[in-house]
mmCIF file of C-alpha atoms in Angstrom:
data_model
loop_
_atom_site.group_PDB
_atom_site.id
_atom_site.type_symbol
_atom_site.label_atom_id
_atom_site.label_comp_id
_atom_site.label_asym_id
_atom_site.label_seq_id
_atom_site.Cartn_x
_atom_site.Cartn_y
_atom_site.Cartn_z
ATOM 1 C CA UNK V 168 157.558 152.262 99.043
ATOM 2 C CA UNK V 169 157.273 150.833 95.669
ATOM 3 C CA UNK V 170 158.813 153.050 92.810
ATOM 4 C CA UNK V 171 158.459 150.482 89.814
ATOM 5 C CA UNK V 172 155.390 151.124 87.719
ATOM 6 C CA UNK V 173 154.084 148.559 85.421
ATOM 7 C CA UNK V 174 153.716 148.819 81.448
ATOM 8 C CA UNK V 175 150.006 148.767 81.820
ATOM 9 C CA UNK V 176 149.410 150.164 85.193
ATOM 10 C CA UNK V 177 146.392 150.444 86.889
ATOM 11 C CA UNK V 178 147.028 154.603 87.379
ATOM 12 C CA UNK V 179 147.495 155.226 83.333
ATOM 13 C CA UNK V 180 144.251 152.474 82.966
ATOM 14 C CA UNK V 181 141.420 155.288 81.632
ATOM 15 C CA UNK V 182 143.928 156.505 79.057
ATOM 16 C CA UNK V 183 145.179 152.817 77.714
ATOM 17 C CA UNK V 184 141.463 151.549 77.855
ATOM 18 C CA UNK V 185 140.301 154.812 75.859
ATOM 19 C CA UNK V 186 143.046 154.800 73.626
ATOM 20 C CA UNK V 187 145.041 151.502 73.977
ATOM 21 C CA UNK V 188 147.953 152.329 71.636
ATOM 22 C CA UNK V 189 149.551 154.924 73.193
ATOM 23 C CA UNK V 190 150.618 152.666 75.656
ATOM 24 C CA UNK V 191 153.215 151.856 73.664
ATOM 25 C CA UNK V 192 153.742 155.227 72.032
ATOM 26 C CA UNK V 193 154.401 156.260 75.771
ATOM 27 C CA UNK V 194 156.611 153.552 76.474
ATOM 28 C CA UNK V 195 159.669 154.457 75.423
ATOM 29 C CA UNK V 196 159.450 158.339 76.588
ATOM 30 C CA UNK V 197 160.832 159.187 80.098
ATOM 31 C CA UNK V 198 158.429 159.719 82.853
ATOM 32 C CA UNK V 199 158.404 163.342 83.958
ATOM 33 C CA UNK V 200 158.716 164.415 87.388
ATOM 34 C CA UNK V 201 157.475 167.807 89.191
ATOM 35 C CA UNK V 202 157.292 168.913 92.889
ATOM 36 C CA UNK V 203 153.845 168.201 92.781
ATOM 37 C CA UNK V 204 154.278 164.601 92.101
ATOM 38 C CA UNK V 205 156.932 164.628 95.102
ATOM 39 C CA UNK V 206 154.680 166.034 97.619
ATOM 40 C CA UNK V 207 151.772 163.428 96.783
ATOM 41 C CA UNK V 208 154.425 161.016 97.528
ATOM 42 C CA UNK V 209 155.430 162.627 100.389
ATOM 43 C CA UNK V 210 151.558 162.784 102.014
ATOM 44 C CA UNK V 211 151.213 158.866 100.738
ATOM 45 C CA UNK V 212 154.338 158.534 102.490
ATOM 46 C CA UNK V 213 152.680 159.792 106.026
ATOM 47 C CA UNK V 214 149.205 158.492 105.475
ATOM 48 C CA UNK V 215 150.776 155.080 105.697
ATOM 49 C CA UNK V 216 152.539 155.876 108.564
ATOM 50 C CA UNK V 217 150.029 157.389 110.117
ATOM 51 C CA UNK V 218 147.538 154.485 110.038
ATOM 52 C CA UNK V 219 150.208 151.493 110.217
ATOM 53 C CA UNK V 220 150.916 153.255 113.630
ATOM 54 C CA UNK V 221 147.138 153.565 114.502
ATOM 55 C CA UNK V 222 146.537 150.037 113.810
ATOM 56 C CA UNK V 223 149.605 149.236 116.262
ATOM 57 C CA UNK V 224 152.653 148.159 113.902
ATOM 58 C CA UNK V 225 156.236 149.495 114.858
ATOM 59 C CA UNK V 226 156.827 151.914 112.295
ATOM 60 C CA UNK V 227 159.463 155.001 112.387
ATOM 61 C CA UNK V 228 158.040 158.188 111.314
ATOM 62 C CA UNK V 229 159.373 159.804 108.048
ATOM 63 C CA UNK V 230 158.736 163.140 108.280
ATOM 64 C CA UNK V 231 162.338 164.880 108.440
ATOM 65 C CA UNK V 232 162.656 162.635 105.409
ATOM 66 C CA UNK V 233 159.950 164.682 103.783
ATOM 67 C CA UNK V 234 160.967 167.431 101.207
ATOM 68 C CA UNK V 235 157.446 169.041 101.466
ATOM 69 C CA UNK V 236 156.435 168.165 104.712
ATOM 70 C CA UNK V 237 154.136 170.880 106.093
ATOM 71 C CA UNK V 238 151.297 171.562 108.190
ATOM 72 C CA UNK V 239 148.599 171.100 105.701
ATOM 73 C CA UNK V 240 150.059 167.780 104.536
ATOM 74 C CA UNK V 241 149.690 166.674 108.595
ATOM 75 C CA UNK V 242 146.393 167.754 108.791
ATOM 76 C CA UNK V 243 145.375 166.076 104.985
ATOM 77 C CA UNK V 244 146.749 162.660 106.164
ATOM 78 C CA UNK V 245 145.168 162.800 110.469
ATOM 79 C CA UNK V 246 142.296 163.368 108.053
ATOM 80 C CA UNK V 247 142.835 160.575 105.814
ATOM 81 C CA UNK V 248 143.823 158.000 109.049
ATOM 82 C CA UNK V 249 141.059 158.741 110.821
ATOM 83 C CA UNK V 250 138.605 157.502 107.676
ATOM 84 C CA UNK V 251 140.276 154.686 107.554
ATOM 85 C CA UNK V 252 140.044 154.109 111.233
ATOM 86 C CA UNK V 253 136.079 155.249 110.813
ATOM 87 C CA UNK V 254 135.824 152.664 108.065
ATOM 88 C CA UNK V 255 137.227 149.557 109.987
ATOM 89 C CA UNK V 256 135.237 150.389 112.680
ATOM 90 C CA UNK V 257 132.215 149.715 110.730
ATOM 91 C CA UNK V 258 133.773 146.962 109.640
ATOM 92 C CA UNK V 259 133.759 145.428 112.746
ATOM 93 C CA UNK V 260 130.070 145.594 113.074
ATOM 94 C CA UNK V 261 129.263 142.661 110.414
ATOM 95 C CA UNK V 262 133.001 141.030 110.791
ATOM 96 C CA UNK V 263 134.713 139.964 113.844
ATOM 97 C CA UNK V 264 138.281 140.137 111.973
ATOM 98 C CA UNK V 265 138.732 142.495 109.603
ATOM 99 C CA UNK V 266 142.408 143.162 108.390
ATOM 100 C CA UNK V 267 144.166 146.263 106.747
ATOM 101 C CA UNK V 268 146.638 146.425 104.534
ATOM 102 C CA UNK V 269 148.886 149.152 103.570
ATOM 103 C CA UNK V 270 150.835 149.994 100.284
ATOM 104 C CA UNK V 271 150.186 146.860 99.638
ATOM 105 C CA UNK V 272 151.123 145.264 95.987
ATOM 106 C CA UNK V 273 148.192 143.865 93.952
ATOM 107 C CA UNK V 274 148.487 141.652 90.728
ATOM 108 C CA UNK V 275 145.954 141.388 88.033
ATOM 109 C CA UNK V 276 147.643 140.344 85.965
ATOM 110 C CA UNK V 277 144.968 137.349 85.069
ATOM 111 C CA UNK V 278 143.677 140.299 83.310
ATOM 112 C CA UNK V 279 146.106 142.423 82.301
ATOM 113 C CA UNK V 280 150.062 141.102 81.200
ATOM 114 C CA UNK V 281 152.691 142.017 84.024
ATOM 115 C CA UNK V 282 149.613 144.225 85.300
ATOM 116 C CA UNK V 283 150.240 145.340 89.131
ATOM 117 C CA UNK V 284 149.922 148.260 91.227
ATOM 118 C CA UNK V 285 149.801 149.514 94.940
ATOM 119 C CA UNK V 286 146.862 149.704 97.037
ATOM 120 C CA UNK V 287 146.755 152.536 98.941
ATOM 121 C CA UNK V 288 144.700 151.207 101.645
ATOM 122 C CA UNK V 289 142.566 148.115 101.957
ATOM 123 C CA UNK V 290 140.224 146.798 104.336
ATOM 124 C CA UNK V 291 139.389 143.017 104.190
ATOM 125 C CA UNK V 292 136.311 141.926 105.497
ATOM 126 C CA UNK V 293 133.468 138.782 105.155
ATOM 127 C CA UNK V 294 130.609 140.687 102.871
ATOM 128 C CA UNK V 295 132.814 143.858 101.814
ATOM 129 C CA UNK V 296 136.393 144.884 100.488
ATOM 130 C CA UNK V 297 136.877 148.337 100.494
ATOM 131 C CA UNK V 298 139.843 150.236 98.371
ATOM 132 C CA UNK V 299 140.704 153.790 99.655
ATOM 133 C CA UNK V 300 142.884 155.469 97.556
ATOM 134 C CA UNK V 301 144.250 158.696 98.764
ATOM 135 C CA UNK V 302 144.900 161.777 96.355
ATOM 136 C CA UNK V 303 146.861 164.820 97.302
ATOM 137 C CA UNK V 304 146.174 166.629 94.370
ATOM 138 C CA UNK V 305 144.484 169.730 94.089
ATOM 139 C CA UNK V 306 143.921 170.843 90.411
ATOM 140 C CA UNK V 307 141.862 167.776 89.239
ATOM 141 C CA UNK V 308 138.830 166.487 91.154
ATOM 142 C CA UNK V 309 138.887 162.390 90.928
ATOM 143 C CA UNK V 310 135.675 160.449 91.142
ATOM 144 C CA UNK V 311 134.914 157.014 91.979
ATOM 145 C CA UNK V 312 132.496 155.644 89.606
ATOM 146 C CA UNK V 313 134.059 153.335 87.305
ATOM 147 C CA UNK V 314 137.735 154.601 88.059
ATOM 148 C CA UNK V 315 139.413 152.135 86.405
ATOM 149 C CA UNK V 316 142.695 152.221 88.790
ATOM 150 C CA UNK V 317 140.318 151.652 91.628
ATOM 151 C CA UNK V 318 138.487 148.671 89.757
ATOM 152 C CA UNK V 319 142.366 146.796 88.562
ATOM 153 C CA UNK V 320 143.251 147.651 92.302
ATOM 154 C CA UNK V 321 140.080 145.764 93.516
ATOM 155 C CA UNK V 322 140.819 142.971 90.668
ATOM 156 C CA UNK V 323 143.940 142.358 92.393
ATOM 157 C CA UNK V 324 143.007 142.320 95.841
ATOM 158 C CA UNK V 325 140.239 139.957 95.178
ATOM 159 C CA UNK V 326 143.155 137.681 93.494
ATOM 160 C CA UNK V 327 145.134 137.675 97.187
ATOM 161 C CA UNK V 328 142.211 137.339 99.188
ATOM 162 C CA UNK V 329 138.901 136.014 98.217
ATOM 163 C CA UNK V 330 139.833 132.866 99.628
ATOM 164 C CA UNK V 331 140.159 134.301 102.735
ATOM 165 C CA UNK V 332 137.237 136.389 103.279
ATOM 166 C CA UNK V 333 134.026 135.873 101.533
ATOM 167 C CA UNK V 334 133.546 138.789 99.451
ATOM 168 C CA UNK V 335 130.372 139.608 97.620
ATOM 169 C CA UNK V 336 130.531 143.212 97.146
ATOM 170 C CA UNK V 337 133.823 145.493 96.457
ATOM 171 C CA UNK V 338 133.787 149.848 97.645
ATOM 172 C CA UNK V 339 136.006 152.213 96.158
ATOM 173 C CA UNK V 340 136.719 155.454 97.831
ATOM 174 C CA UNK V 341 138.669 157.962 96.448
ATOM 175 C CA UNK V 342 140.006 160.446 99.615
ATOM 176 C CA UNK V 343 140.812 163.733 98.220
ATOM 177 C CA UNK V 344 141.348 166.260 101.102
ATOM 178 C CA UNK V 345 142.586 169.219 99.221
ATOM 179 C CA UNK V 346 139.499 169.238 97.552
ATOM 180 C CA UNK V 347 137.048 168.344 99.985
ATOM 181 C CA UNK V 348 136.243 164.882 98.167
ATOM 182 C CA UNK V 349 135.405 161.841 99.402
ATOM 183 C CA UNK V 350 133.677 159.611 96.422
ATOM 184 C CA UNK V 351 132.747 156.227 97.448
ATOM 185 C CA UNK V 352 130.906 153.952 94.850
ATOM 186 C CA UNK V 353 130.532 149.861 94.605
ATOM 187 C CA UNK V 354 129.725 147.406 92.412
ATOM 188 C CA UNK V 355 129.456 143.493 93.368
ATOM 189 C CA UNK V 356 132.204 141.010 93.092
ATOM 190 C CA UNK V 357 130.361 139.615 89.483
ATOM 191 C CA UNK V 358 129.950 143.245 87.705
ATOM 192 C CA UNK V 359 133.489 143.767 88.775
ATOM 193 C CA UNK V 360 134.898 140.030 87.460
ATOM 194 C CA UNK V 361 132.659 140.690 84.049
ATOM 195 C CA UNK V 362 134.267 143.743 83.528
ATOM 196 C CA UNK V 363 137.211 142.694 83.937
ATOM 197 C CA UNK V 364 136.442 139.736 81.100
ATOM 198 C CA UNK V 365 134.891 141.869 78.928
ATOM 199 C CA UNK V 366 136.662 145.335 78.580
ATOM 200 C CA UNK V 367 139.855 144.536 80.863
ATOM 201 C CA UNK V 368 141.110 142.023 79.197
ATOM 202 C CA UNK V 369 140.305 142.622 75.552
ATOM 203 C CA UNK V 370 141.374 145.807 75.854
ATOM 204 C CA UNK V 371 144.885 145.006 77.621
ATOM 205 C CA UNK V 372 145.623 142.985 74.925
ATOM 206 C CA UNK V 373 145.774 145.397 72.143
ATOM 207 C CA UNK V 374 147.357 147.924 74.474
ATOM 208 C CA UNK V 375 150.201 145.797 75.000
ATOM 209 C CA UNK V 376 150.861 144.653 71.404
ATOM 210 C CA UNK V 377 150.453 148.704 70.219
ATOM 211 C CA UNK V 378 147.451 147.792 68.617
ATOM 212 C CA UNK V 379 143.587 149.076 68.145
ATOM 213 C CA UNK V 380 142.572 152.946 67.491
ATOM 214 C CA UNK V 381 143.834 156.166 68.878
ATOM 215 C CA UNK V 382 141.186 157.931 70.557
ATOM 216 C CA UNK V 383 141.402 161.455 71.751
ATOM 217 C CA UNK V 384 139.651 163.137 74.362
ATOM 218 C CA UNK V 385 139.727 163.775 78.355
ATOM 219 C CA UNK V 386 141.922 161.110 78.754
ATOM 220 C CA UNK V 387 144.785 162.886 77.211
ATOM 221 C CA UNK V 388 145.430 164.923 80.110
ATOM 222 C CA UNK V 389 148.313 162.583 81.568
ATOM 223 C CA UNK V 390 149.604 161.143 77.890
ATOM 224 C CA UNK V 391 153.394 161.983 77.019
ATOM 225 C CA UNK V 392 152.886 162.566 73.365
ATOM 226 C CA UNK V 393 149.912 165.004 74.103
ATOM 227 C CA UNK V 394 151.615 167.991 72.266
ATOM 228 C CA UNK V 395 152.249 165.818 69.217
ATOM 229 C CA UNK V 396 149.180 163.500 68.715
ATOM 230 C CA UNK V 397 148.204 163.653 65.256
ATOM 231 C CA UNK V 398 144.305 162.095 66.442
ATOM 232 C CA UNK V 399 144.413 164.771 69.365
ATOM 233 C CA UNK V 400 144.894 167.517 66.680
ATOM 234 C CA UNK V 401 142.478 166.419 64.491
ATOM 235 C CA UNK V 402 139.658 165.839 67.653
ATOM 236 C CA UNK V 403 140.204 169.697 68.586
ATOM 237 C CA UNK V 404 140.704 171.091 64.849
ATOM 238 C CA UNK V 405 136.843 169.707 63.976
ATOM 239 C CA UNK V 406 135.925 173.095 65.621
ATOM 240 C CA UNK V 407 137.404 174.968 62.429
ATOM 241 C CA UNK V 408 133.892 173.465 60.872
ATOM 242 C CA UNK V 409 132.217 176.912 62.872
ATOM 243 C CA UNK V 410 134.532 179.159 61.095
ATOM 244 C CA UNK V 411 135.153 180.702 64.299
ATOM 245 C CA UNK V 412 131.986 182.850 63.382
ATOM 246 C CA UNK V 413 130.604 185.344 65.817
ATOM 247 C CA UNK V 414 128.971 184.100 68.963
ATOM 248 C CA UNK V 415 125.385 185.328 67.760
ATOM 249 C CA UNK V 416 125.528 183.767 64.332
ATOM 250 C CA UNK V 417 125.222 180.523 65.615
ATOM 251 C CA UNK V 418 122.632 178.637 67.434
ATOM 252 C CA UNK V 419 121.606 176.532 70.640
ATOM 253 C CA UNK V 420 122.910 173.153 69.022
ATOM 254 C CA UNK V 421 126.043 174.841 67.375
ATOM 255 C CA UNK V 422 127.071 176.665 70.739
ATOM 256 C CA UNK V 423 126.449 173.376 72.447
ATOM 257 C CA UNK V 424 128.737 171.195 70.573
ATOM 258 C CA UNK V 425 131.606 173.730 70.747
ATOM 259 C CA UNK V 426 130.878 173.797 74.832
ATOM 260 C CA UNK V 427 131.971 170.036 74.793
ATOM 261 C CA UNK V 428 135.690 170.402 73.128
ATOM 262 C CA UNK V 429 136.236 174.049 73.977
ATOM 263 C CA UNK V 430 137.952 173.023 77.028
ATOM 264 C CA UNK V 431 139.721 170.066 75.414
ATOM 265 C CA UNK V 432 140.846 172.784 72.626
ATOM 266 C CA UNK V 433 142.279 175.531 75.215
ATOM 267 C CA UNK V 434 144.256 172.597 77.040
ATOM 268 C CA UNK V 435 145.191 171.358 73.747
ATOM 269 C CA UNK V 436 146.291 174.787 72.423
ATOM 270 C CA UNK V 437 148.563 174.860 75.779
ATOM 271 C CA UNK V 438 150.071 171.988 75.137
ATOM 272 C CA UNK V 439 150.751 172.399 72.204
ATOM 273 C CA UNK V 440 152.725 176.066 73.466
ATOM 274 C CA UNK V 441 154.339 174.190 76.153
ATOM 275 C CA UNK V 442 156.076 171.877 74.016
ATOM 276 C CA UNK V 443 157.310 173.762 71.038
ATOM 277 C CA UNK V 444 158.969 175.943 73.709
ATOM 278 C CA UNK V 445 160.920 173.565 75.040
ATOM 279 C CA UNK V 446 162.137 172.823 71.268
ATOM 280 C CA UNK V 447 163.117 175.975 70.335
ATOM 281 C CA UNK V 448 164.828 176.043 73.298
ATOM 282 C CA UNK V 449 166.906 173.168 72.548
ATOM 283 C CA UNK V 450 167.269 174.866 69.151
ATOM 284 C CA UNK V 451 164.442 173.812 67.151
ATOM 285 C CA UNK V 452 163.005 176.326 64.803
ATOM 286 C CA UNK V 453 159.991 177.008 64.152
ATOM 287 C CA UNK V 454 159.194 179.269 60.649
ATOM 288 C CA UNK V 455 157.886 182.573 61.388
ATOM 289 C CA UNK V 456 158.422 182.407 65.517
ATOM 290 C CA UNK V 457 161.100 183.622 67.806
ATOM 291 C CA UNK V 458 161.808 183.477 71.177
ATOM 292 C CA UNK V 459 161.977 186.476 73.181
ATOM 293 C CA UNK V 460 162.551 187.812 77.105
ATOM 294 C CA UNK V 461 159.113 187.712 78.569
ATOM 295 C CA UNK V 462 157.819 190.763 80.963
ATOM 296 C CA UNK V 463 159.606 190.945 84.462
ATOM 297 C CA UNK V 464 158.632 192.917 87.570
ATOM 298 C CA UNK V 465 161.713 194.769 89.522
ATOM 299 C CA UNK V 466 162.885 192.792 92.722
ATOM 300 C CA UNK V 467 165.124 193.959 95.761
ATOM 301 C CA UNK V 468 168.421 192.308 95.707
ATOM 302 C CA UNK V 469 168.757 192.196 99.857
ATOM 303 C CA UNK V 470 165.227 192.360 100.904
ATOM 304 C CA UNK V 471 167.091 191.878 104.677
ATOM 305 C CA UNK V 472 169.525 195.336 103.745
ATOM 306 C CA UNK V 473 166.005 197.377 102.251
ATOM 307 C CA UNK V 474 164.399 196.726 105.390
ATOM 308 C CA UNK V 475 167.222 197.901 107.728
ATOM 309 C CA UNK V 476 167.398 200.668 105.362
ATOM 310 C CA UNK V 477 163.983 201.530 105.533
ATOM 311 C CA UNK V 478 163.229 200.870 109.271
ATOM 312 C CA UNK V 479 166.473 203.308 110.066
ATOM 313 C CA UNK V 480 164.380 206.213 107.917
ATOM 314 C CA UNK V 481 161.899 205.628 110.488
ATOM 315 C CA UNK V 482 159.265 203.750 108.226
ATOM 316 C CA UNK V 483 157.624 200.668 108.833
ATOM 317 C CA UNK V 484 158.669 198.029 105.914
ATOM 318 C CA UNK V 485 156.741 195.369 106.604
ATOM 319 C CA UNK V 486 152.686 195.132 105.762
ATOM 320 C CA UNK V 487 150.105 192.693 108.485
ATOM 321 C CA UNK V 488 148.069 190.431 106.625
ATOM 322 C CA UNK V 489 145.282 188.070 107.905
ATOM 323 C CA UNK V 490 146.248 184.722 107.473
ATOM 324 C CA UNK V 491 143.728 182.979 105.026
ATOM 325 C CA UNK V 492 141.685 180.199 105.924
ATOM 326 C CA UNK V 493 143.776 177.502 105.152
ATOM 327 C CA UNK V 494 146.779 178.998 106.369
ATOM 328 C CA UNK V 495 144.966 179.920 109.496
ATOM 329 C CA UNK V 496 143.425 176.219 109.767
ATOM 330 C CA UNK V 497 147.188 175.048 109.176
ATOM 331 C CA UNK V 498 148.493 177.552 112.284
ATOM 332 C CA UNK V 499 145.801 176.053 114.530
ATOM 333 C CA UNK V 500 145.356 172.835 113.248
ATOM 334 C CA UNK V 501 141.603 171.657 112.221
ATOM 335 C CA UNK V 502 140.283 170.887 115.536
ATOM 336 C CA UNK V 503 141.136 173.868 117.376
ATOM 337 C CA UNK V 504 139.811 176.106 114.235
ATOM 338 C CA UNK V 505 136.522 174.598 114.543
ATOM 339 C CA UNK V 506 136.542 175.477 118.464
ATOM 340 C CA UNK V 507 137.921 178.840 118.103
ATOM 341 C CA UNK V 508 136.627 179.996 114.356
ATOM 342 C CA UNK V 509 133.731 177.744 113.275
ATOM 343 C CA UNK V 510 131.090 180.276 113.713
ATOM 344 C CA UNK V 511 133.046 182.853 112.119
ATOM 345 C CA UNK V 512 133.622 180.924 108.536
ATOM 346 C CA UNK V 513 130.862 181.237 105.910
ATOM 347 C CA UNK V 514 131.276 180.675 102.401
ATOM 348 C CA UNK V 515 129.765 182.849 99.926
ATOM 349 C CA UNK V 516 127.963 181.685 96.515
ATOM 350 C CA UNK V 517 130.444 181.078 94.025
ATOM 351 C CA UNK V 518 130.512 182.615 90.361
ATOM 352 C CA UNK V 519 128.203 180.824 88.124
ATOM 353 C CA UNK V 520 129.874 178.488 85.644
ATOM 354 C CA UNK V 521 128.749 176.196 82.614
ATOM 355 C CA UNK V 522 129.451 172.648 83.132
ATOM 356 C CA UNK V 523 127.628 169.868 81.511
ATOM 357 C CA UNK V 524 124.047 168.523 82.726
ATOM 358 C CA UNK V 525 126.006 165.224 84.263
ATOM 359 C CA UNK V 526 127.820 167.408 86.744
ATOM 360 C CA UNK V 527 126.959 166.552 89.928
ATOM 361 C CA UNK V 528 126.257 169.908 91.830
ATOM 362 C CA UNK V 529 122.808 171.483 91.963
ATOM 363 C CA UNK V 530 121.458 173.749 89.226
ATOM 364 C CA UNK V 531 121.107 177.344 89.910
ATOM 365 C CA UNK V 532 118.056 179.248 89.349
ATOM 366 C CA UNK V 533 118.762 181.350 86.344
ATOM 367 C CA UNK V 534 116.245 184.508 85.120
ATOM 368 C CA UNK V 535 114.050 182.433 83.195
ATOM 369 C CA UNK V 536 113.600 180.453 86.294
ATOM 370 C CA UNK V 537 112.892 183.368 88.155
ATOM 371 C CA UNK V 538 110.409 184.689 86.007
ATOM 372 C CA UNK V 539 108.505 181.355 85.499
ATOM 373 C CA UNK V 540 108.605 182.037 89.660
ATOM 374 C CA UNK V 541 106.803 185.279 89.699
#
């Protein structure tokens, strides 16, 4: 599988087209790696496998190769073959030939200089091309609409293969199992090739030569200088305008302008945290802070000799626990869940939370609705 990753690459494309110089403020820091970004390539690893073997190509199965290989991941990628193998079944029914393609490079660079990526999954058909793009993540939800990495992907695949198949209208679908996501949206081949033109492009260009404005918001989550952006600091410190006044001293419009970068401000403030200790743990110092032992709870140093211990006093040391749902659905696998638990799952209202009016879940009645009810 491809490690390389382009300057400009189609993953890091909303935070380059939002702000595009930190492209090359970012260049020259080391990429960061974490477990988490190992087990997502682990899961990509088997969702290939999975389908390329579905689809009838000789392929050897990686899985004792896999550092996290697990239950769940086997279960998130049968899920994710068997949407693609739902998908080019309906492909069939207005195409006598479709083709998929797997990990499969994509250049658009007509658009963007030495731009190319890796296509999770496409499916090549007269009429459609469809992108699937398969996220093992569970801490950020990914949508479709307008996903920029889906769009360059799409860009790239309509460079290898318009020729081939007469495309007029290009889906995106991000697969997200973890979180129980599956966004689809599409746009036709022209929408896609003037955006491209019009904000790609442009846009590339100043990325690439460090040039055009820093621009902070959402975007930052992924950046490398995050901690240290001078715009980013001065996007969240706009709040000390309030005065950090009490709650009831302001109003509707005041409360409502602090909901949108309150979020942005907390993640900020983290960052911020994160980083400076790190430094002073290198040795930086920083006037009027120390660092200290944090809190620690007591641990057994032989939890196999305390239980031996305690089972020889005649006590039971070990406590029964029903496995949770998705430990239970990994222990049974999803199929035989839904046979033997399905009618024994519910799932309960969750706790009310304030998001903004372009989320896309349902309102909840609140007591004013209630009351305009009665």
């Amino acid at each position: 599988m491809p490690t390389k990753h382009a300057f400009l690459s189609a993953s890091a494309s909303h935070r380059w087209l939002n702000c595009p110089p930190s492209a090359k403020l970012c260049e020259s820091l080391p990429d960061q790696t974490s477990s988490f970004a190992q087990e997502g390539t682990d899961c990509h690893e088997l969702c290939a496998y999975l389908v390329e073997k579905a689809i009838g190509k000789d392929v050897k199965d990686p899985t004792e190769n896999l550092t996290y290989y697990n239950a769940e991941m086997q279960n998130c990628a049968e899920e994710y073959c068997s949407y693609v193998l739902e998908q080019l079944e309906e492909a069939k029914k207005y195409c006598t030939d479709p083709m998929v393609f797997i990990e499969q490079r994509l250049d658009f660079s007509r658009w963007v200089e030495n731009g190319f990526g890796t296509g999770d999954c496409l499916i090549l058909a007269d009429q459609v091309l469809q992108i699937i793009d398969y996220k093992h993540g569970l801490g950020v939800l990914v949508e479709s609409d307008h996903n920029s990495q889906m769009m360059c992907y799409a860009l790239g695949a309509l460079e290898a293969f318009d020729g081939i198949y007469d495309i007029d209208r290009v889906t995106m679908t991000i697969f997200q199992p973890r979180r129980d996501n599956i966004s689809t949206w599409s746009c036709t081949k022209e929408e896609l090739l003037k955006w491209a033109d019009e904000v790609l492009a442009p846009t590339a260009a100043l990325a690439y030569e460090g040039k055009g404005e820093f621009k902070a918001g959402e975007h930052c989550q992924f950046c490398k200088v995050k901690a240290t952006c001078r715009k980013r600091a001065e996007f969240n410190l706009e709040l000390a305008q309030y005065d950090f006044a009490m709650p009831d001293t302001l109003d509707e419009m005041e409360i409502a302008a602090i909901l949108e970068k309150v979020d942005q401000l907390i993640a900020w403030g983290n960052d911020i945290k994160d980083y400076a200790l790190v430094q002073a743990q290198a040795g930086t110092h920083f006037e009027g802070w120390k660092i200290v032992e944090g809190r620690s709870n007591r641990k057994f140093t032989d939890e196999a000799a305390v239980a031996t211990a305690v089972t020889e006093a005649g006590f039971d040391p070990y406590e029964k626990k029903l496995l949770g749902i998705t430990a239970m659905s990994s222990l049974l696998g999803k199929k035989q869940f839904d046979e033997l638990l399905g009618g024994l799952v519910y799932k309960p209202p969750g706790k009310p939370a304030l998001v903004p009016e372009s989320d896309k879940r349902p309102a909840m009645n609140t007591a004013t609705d209630d009351f305009k009810d009665n």
